[in-house]
């Protein structure tokens, strides 16, 4: 079948899909159709890459009066200038170009290109891979660069673009330990906070950039004070202070949150006002989910011993350079969490249903966030979940506990659409409902553990 016949067949298939009746499909068939259609669209994007290459190599834009292929695409298919530029950039990364004698040259990102032809990755995956590799230092050897691209492409085949971004951060910290991720001088130079003069309406603009330490200190405070319903100056019944303090009426807070129409920026502003008042009067910040409102930092023993090695993580999902984390720890109260060789905390048992503060601290260090696959919620937005339900005999021992954000926690139930959690020798596994995976194969969330994702994607299983 030639190209014209294939396009005719594609037009007929698109027409059939548009005219097709979706109502008789079962829920599983609808989800499966979404999956298959996405794979087909991704493969068609690979065809688009080939057409861009053909257009450029034949000098078609110049023959038609254009000084770039981008402008040709804007006119021919009516896309935006940014979209046209992105299409050409993608073709340069994963397209098969040819030498002057017609011999094909390997794609700039060969493993990523193969995944694209297979329909396994989309444009956002490709963007995450190429963005990471553009930041790799020039002095990195070609074999190291090829290995990094292979690892990221494998990550993209099995994960979301956001997961690839996180894995990319880890790879960059390994390949470029003295580069942009850990450059103290650059961060010190860029830090700023500007408060403008009051305007005619007595408002002041704030602008600036926070260094990693300041951001790590700010995140846990805003989690409490900028919660919907709290510190709303336009609502006289809005609770004041922090959302976890003693005496807060939960029903009153829920009602205030339902009435709260402020934007996130407005809530942050109102929280800052309330915090300044509290600091000036008492300086007390209270507790959050049973733990002090403080910055909780997780790092490996190797990072601690060497005072180097990329970045540490905070309980809010932030990244903090090791050197900055150690400086911050000098003025804090350290908590030591010990883990087995599988990365799970050693036994911490409890007879009551609620987890203890020490158990929560251990889970923050071990899980680093919600454990449902694909969820990016940090520990500050998570509850402690019994892997085997308490009402079904599950005990409040650390081996049976994991972190789950409120939204994901609600997905765990015994219905046909519910998720199920299972204990594991490593990370807690989640079995999806049948409309996502008919076989209900257990999955692990690597969002907060990019090193594990890289180890699985790497041929030798070695973690940088």
JSON list of N, CA, C and O in Angstrom, two decimals, residues 35 66 84 145 166 250 253 415 428:
[
{"chain": "A", "resi": 35, "resn": "UNK", "atom": "N", "xyz": [-6.44, 3.73, 25.47]},
{"chain": "A", "resi": 35, "resn": "UNK", "atom": "CA", "xyz": [-5.04, 3.30, 25.46]},
{"chain": "A", "resi": 35, "resn": "UNK", "atom": "C", "xyz": [-4.56, 3.02, 24.04]},
{"chain": "A", "resi": 35, "resn": "UNK", "atom": "O", "xyz": [-3.48, 3.46, 23.63]},
{"chain": "A", "resi": 66, "resn": "UNK", "atom": "N", "xyz": [10.00, 30.00, 1.80]},
{"chain": "A", "resi": 66, "resn": "UNK", "atom": "CA", "xyz": [10.11, 30.14, 3.25]},
{"chain": "A", "resi": 66, "resn": "UNK", "atom": "C", "xyz": [11.57, 30.07, 3.67]},
{"chain": "A", "resi": 66, "resn": "UNK", "atom": "O", "xyz": [12.37, 29.33, 3.08]},
{"chain": "A", "resi": 84, "resn": "UNK", "atom": "N", "xyz": [5.15, 24.70, 15.84]},
{"chain": "A", "resi": 84, "resn": "UNK", "atom": "CA", "xyz": [5.98, 24.39, 14.69]},
{"chain": "A", "resi": 84, "resn": "UNK", "atom": "C", "xyz": [7.44, 24.22, 15.09]},
{"chain": "A", "resi": 84, "resn": "UNK", "atom": "O", "xyz": [8.12, 23.29, 14.63]},
{"chain": "A", "resi": 145, "resn": "UNK", "atom": "N", "xyz": [27.03, 9.44, 27.88]},
{"chain": "A", "resi": 145, "resn": "UNK", "atom": "CA", "xyz": [25.84, 10.13, 27.37]},
{"chain": "A", "resi": 145, "resn": "UNK", "atom": "C", "xyz": [24.86, 9.14, 26.77]},
{"chain": "A", "resi": 145, "resn": "UNK", "atom": "O", "xyz": [23.64, 9.24, 26.97]},
{"chain": "A", "resi": 166, "resn": "UNK", "atom": "N", "xyz": [12.06, 13.71, 37.16]},
{"chain": "A", "resi": 166, "resn": "UNK", "atom": "CA", "xyz": [12.72, 13.44, 38.43]},
{"chain": "A", "resi": 166, "resn": "UNK", "atom": "C", "xyz": [13.93, 12.54, 38.25]},
{"chain": "A", "resi": 166, "resn": "UNK", "atom": "O", "xyz": [14.99, 12.74, 38.86]},
{"chain": "A", "resi": 250, "resn": "UNK", "atom": "N", "xyz": [-13.59, 21.41, 63.53]},
{"chain": "A", "resi": 250, "resn": "UNK", "atom": "CA", "xyz": [-13.43, 20.80, 62.22]},
{"chain": "A", "resi": 250, "resn": "UNK", "atom": "C", "xyz": [-14.63, 21.05, 61.31]},
{"chain": "A", "resi": 250, "resn": "UNK", "atom": "O", "xyz": [-14.48, 21.24, 60.10]},
{"chain": "A", "resi": 253, "resn": "UNK", "atom": "N", "xyz": [-14.30, 24.56, 60.09]},
{"chain": "A", "resi": 253, "resn": "UNK", "atom": "CA", "xyz": [-13.27, 24.66, 59.06]},
{"chain": "A", "resi": 253, "resn": "UNK", "atom": "C", "xyz": [-13.77, 24.11, 57.73]},
{"chain": "A", "resi": 253, "resn": "UNK", "atom": "O", "xyz": [-13.54, 24.71, 56.67]},
{"chain": "A", "resi": 415, "resn": "UNK", "atom": "N", "xyz": [-14.69, -2.48, 46.40]},
{"chain": "A", "resi": 415, "resn": "UNK", "atom": "CA", "xyz": [-15.56, -2.47, 45.24]},
{"chain": "A", "resi": 415, "resn": "UNK", "atom": "C", "xyz": [-14.77, -2.85, 43.99]},
{"chain": "A", "resi": 415, "resn": "UNK", "atom": "O", "xyz": [-13.54, -2.92, 43.99]},
{"chain": "A", "resi": 428, "resn": "UNK", "atom": "N", "xyz": [5.59, -0.59, 49.05]},
{"chain": "A", "resi": 428, "resn": "UNK", "atom": "CA", "xyz": [4.20, -1.04, 49.08]},
{"chain": "A", "resi": 428, "resn": "UNK", "atom": "C", "xyz": [3.67, -1.11, 47.66]},
{"chain": "A", "resi": 428, "resn": "UNK", "atom": "O", "xyz": [3.86, -0.19, 46.86]}
]
